[in-house]
CSV table of N, CA and C in Angstrom, one decimal:
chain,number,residue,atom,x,y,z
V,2,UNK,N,-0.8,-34.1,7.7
V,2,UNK,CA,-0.7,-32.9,8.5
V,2,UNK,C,0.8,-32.5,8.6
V,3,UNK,N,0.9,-31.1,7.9
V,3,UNK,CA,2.5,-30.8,8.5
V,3,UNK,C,3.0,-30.6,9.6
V,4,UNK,N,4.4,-30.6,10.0
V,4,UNK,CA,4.7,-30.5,11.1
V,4,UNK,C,5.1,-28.5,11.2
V,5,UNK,N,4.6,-27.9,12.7
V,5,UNK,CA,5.7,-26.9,12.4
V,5,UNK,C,6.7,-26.5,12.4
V,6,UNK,N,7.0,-25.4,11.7
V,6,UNK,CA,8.1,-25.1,11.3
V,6,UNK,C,9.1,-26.0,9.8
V,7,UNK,N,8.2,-26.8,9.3
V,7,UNK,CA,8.4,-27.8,7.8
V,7,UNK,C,7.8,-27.2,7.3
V,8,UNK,N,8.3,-26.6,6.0
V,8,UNK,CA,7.9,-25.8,4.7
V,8,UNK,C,8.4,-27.2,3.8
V,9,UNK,N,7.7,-26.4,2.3
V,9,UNK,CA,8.3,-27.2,1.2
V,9,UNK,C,9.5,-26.2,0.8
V,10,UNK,N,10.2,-27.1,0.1
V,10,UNK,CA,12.2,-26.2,-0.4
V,10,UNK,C,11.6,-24.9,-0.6
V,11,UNK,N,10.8,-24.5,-1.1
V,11,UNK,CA,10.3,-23.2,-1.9
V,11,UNK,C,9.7,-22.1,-0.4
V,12,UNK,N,9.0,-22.4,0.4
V,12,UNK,CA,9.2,-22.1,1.7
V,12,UNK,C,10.3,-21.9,2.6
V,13,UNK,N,10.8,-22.7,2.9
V,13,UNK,CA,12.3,-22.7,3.6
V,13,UNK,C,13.3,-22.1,2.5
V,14,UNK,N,13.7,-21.6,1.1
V,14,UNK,CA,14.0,-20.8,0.7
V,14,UNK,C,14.0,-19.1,0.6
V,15,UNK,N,12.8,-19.2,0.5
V,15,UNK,CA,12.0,-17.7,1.0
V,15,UNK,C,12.5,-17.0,2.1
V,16,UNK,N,12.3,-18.2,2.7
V,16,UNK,CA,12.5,-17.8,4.6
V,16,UNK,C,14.3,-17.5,4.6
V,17,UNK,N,14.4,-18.5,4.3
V,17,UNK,CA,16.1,-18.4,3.6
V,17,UNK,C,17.0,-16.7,3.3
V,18,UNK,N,16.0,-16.6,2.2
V,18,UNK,CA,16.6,-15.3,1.3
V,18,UNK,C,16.1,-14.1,2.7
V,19,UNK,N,14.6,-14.3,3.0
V,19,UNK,CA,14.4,-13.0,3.8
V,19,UNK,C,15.3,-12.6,5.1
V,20,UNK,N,15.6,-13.9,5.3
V,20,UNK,CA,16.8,-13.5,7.1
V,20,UNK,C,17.7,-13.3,6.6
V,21,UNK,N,18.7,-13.3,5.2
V,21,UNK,CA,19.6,-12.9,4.8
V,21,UNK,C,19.5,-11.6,4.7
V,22,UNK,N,18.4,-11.0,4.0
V,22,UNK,CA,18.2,-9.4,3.3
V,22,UNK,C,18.1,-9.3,4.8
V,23,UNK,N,17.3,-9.6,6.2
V,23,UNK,CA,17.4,-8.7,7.0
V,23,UNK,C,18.7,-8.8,7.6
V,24,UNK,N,19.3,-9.5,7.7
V,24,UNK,CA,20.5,-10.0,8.2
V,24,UNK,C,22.0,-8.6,7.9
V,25,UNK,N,21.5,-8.4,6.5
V,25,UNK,CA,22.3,-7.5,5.8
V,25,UNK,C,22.3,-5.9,6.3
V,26,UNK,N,21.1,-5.9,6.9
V,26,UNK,CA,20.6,-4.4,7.3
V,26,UNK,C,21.2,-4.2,8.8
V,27,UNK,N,21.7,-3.0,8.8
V,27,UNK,CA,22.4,-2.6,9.8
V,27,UNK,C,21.6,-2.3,11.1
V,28,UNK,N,21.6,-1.9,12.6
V,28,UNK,CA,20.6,-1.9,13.1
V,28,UNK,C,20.1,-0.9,13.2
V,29,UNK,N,20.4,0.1,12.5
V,29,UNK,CA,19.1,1.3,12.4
V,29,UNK,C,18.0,1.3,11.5
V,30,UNK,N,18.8,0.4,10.4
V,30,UNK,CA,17.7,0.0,8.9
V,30,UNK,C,16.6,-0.9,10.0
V,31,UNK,N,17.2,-1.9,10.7
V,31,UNK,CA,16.4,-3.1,11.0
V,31,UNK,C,15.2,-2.3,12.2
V,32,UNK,N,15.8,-1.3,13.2
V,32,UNK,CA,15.0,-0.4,13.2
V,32,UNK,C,14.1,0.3,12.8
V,33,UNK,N,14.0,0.9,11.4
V,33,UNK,CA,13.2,1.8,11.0
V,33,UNK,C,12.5,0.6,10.2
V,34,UNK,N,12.6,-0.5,9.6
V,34,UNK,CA,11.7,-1.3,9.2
V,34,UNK,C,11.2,-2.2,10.5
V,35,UNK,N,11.6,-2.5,11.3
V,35,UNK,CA,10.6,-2.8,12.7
V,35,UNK,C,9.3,-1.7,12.8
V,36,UNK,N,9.6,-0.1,13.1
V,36,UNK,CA,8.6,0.8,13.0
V,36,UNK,C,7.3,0.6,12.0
V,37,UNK,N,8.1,0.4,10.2
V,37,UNK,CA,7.0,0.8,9.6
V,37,UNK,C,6.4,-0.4,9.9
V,38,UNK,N,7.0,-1.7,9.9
V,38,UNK,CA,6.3,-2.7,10.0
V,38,UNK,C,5.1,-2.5,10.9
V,39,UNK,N,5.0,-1.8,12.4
V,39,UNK,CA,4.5,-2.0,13.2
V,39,UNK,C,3.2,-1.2,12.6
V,40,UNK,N,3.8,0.0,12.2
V,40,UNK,CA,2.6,1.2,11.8
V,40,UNK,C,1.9,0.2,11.2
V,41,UNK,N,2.4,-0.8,10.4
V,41,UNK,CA,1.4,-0.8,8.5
V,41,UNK,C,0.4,-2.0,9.3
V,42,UNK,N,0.7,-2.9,10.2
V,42,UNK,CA,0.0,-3.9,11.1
V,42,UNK,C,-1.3,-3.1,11.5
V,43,UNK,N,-0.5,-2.1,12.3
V,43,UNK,CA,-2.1,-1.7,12.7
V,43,UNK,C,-3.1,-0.4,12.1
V,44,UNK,N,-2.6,0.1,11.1
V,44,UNK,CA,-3.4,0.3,9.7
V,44,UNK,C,-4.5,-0.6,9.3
V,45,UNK,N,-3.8,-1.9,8.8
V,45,UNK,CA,-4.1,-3.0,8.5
V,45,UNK,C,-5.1,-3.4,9.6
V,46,UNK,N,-5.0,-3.2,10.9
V,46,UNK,CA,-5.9,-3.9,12.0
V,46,UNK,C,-6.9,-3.0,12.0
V,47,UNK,N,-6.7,-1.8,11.9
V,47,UNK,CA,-7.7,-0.6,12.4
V,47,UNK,C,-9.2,-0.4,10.8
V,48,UNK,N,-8.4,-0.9,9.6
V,48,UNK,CA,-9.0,-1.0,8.7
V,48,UNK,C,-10.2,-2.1,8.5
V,49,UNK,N,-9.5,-3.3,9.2
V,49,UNK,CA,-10.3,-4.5,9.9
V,49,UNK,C,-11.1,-4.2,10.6
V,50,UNK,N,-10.8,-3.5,11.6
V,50,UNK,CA,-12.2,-3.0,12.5
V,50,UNK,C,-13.3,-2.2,12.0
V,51,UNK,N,-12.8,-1.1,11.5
V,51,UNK,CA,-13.7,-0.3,10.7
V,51,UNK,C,-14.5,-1.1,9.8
V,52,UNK,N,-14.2,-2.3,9.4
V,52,UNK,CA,-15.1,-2.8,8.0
V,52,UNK,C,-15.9,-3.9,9.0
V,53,UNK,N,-15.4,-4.3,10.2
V,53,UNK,CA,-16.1,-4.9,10.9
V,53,UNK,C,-17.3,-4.2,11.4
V,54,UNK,N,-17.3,-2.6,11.8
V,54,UNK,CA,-18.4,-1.7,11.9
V,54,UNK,C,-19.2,-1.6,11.3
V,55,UNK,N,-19.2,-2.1,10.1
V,55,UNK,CA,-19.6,-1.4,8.6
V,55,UNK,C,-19.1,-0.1,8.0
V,56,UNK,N,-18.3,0.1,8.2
V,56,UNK,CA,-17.5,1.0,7.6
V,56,UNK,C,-16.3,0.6,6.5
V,57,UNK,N,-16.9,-0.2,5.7
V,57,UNK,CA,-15.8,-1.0,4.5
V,57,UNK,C,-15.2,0.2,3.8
V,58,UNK,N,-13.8,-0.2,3.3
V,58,UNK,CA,-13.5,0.9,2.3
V,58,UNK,C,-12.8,-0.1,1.6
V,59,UNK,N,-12.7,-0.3,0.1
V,59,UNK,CA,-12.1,-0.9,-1.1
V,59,UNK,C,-11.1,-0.1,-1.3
V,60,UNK,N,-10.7,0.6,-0.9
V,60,UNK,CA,-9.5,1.6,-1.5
V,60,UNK,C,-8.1,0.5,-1.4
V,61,UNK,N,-7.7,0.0,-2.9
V,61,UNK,CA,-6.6,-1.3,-2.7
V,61,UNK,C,-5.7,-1.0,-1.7
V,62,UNK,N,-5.0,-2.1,-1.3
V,62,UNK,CA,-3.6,-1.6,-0.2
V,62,UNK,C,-2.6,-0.7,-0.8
V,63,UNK,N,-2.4,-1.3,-2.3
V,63,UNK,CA,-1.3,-0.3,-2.8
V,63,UNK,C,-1.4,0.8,-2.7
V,64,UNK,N,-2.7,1.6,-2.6
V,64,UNK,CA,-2.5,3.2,-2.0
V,64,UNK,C,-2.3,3.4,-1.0
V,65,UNK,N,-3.2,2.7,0.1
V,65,UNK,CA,-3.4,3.1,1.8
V,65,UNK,C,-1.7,3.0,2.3
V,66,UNK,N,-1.2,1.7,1.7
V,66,UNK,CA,0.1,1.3,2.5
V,66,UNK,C,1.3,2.6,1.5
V,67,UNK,N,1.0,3.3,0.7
V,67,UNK,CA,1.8,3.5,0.2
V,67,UNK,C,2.6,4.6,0.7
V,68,UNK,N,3.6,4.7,0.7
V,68,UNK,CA,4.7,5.6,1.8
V,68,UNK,C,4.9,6.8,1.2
V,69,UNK,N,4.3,7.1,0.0
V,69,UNK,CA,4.5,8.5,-0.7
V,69,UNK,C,6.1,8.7,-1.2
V,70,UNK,N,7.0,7.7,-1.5
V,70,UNK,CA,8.0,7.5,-2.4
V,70,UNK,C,8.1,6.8,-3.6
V,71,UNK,N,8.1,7.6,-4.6
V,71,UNK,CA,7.6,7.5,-6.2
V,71,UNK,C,9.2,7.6,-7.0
């Protein structure tokens, strides 16, 4: 059983690099990615419900999440 917060190197790397990149972002960037993050959660939650209704949709994430910048 792991303990938490013990990853393997490849875990604790990851985690590593990603508080760096946020780290790097100023606090308006860290702002506006706080937002989308929140929007895309409950996308993601509301799409869960609806398929819990029976109302499934297959449409991949790469469309649904996709921010319309090509």
């Amino acid at each position: 059983m792991r303990q938490a917060g013990i990853g393997t190197g490849r875990e604790q790397l990851v985690a590593t690099k990603a508080q760096a990149a946020w780290d790097a972002l100023n606090e308006r960037q860290q702002a506006y990615m706080t937002v989308l993050y929140d929007h895309d959660q409950a996308a993601e939650a509301a799409r869960a419900q609806d398929a819990a209704a029976g109302y499934y949709d297959d449409t991949p994430a790469s469309v649904w999440r996709s921010l319309g910048v090509r």
